[in-house]
mmCIF file of C-alpha atoms in Angstrom:
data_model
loop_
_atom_site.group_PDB
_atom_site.id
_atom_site.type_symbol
_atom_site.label_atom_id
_atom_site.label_comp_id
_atom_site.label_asym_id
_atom_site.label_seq_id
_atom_site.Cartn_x
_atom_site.Cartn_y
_atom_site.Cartn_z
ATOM 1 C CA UNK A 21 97.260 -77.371 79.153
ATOM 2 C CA UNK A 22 99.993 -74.795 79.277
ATOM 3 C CA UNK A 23 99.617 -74.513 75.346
ATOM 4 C CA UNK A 24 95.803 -73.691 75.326
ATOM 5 C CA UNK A 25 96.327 -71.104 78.803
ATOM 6 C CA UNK A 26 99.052 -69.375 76.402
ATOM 7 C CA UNK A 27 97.332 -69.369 73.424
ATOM 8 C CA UNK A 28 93.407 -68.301 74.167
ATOM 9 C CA UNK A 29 91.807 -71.808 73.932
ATOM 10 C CA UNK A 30 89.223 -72.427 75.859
ATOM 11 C CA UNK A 31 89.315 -76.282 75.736
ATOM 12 C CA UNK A 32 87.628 -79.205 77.266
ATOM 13 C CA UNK A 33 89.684 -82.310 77.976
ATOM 14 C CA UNK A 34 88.311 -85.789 75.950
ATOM 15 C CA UNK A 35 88.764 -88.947 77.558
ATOM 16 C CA UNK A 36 90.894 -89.739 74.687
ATOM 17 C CA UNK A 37 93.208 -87.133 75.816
ATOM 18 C CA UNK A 38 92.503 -84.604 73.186
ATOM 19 C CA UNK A 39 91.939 -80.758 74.474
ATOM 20 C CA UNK A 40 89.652 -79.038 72.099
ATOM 21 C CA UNK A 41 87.462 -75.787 71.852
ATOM 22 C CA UNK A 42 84.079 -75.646 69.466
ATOM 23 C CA UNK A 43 84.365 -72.394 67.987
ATOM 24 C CA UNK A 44 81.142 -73.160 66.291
ATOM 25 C CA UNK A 45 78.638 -76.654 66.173
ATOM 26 C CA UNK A 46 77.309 -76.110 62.684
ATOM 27 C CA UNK A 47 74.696 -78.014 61.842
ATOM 28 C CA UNK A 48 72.879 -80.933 62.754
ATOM 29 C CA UNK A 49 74.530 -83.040 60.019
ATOM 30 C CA UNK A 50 77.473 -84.468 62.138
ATOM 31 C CA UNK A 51 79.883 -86.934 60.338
ATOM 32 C CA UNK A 52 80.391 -90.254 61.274
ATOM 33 C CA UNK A 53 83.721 -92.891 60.548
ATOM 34 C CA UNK A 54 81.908 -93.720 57.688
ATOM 35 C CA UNK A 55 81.340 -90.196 56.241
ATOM 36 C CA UNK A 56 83.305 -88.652 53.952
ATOM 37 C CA UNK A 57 84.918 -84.857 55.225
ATOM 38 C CA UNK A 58 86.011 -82.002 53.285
ATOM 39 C CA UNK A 59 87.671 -79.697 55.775
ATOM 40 C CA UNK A 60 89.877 -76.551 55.855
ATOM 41 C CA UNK A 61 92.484 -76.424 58.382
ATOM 42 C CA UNK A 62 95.914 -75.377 59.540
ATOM 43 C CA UNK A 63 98.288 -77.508 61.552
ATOM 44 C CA UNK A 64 101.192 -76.000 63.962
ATOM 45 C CA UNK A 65 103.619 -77.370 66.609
ATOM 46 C CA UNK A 66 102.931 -75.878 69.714
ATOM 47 C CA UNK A 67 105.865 -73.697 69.422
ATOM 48 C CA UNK A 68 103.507 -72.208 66.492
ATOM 49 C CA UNK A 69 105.849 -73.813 63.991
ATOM 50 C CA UNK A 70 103.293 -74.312 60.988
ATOM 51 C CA UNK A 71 103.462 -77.858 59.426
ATOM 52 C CA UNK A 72 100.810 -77.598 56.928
ATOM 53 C CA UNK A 73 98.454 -74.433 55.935
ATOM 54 C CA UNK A 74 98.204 -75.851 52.551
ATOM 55 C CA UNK A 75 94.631 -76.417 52.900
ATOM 56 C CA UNK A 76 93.984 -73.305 54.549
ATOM 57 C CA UNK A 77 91.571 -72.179 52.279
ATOM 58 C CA UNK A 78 91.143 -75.017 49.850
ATOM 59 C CA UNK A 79 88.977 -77.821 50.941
ATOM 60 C CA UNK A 80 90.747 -81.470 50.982
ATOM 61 C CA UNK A 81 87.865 -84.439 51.227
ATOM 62 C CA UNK A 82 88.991 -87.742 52.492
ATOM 63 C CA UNK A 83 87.281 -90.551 54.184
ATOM 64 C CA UNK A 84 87.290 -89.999 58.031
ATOM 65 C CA UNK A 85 88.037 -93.652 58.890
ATOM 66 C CA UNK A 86 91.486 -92.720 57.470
ATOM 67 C CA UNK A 87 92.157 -90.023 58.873
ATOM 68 C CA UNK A 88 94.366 -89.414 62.055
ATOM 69 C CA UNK A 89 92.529 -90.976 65.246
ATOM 70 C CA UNK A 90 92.696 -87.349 66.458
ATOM 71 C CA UNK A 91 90.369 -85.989 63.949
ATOM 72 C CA UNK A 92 88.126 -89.179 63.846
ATOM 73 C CA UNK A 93 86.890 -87.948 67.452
ATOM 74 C CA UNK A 94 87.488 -84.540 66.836
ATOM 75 C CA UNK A 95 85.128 -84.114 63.868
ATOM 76 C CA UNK A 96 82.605 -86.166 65.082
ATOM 77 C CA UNK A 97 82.035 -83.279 68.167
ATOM 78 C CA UNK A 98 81.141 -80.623 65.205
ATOM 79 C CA UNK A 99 78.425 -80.689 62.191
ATOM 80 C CA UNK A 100 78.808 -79.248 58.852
ATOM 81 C CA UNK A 101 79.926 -75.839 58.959
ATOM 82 C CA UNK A 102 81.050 -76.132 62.306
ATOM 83 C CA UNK A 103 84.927 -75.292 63.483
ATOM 84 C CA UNK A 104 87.543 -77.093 65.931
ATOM 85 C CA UNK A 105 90.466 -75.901 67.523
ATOM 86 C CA UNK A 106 91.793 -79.139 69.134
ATOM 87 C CA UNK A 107 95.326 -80.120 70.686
ATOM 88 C CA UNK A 108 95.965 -83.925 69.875
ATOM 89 C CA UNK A 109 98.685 -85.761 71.943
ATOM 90 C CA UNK A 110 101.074 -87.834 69.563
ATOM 91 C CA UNK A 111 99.050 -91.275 70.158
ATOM 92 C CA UNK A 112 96.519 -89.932 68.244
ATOM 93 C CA UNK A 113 98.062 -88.311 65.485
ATOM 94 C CA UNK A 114 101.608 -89.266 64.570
ATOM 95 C CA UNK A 115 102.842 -91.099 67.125
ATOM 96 C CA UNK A 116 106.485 -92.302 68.294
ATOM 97 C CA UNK A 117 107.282 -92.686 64.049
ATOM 98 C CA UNK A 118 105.949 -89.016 63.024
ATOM 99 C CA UNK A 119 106.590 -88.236 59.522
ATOM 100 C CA UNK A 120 110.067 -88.560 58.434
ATOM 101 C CA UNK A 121 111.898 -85.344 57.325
ATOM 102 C CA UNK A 122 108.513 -83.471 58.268
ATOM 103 C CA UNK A 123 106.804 -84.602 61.941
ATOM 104 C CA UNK A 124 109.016 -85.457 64.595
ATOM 105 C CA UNK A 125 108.497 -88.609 66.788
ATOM 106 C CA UNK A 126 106.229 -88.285 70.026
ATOM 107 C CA UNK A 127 104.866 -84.593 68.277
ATOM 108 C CA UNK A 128 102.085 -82.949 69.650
ATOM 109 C CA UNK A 129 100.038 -81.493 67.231
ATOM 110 C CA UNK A 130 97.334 -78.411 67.053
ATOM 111 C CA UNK A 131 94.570 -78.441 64.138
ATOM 112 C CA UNK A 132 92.668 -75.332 63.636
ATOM 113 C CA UNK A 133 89.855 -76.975 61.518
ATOM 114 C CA UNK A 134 86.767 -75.692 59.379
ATOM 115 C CA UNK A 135 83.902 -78.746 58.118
ATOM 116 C CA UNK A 136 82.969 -77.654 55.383
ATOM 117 C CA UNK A 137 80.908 -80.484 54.031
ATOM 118 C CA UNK A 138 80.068 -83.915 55.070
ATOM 119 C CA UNK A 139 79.412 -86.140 52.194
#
């Protein structure tokens, strides 16, 4: 909470604990788990360390079913086009492993994310 006051976001709290903001719904074509996404994004701790801007600009297209459990119920709340800011607790991203030598354990984690196609 004190993260999105600081920072500008406007967010609503899911029941899954995520705090998000819908910059923009896109379209009507939402994904589902068994979509494929191509997305944009950015990913910071929320000391505004960036982990990952590497797909900034670039599209990356995955599954969403294997995707963090963060963005499973994040991307489902936008359509094509559309664009996330979302706060994701540990449980649903990481969790109390994180990445070794890259995510710490028990890391909170804010996604700044475009959806640029749903496939």
């Amino acid at each position: 909470v004190a993260y999105c006051n600081t920072n500008g976001l406007i967010a609503t709290k899911d029941t899954s604990g995520i705090y998000y903001q819908v910059i923009d719904a896109g379209s009507d074509e939402v994904p589902t788990l068994n979509s494929k996404v191509s997305v944009t994004y950015v990913a910071k701790f929320l000391d505004g360390t960036v982990i990952d801007e590497a797909y900034a600009t670039t599209p990356i297209t995955n599954p969403l079913n294997i995707l963090i459990r963060g963005w499973q119920i994040g991307l489902q709340l936008i359509g094509k086009g559309g664009h996330i800011k979302m706060v994701v607790p540990s449980a649903l991203c990481y969790g109390c492993n994180g990445v070794p030598g890259e995510i710490p354990p028990n890391s909170i984690i804010y996604f700044d994310i475009q959806l640029v196609d749903v496939l």
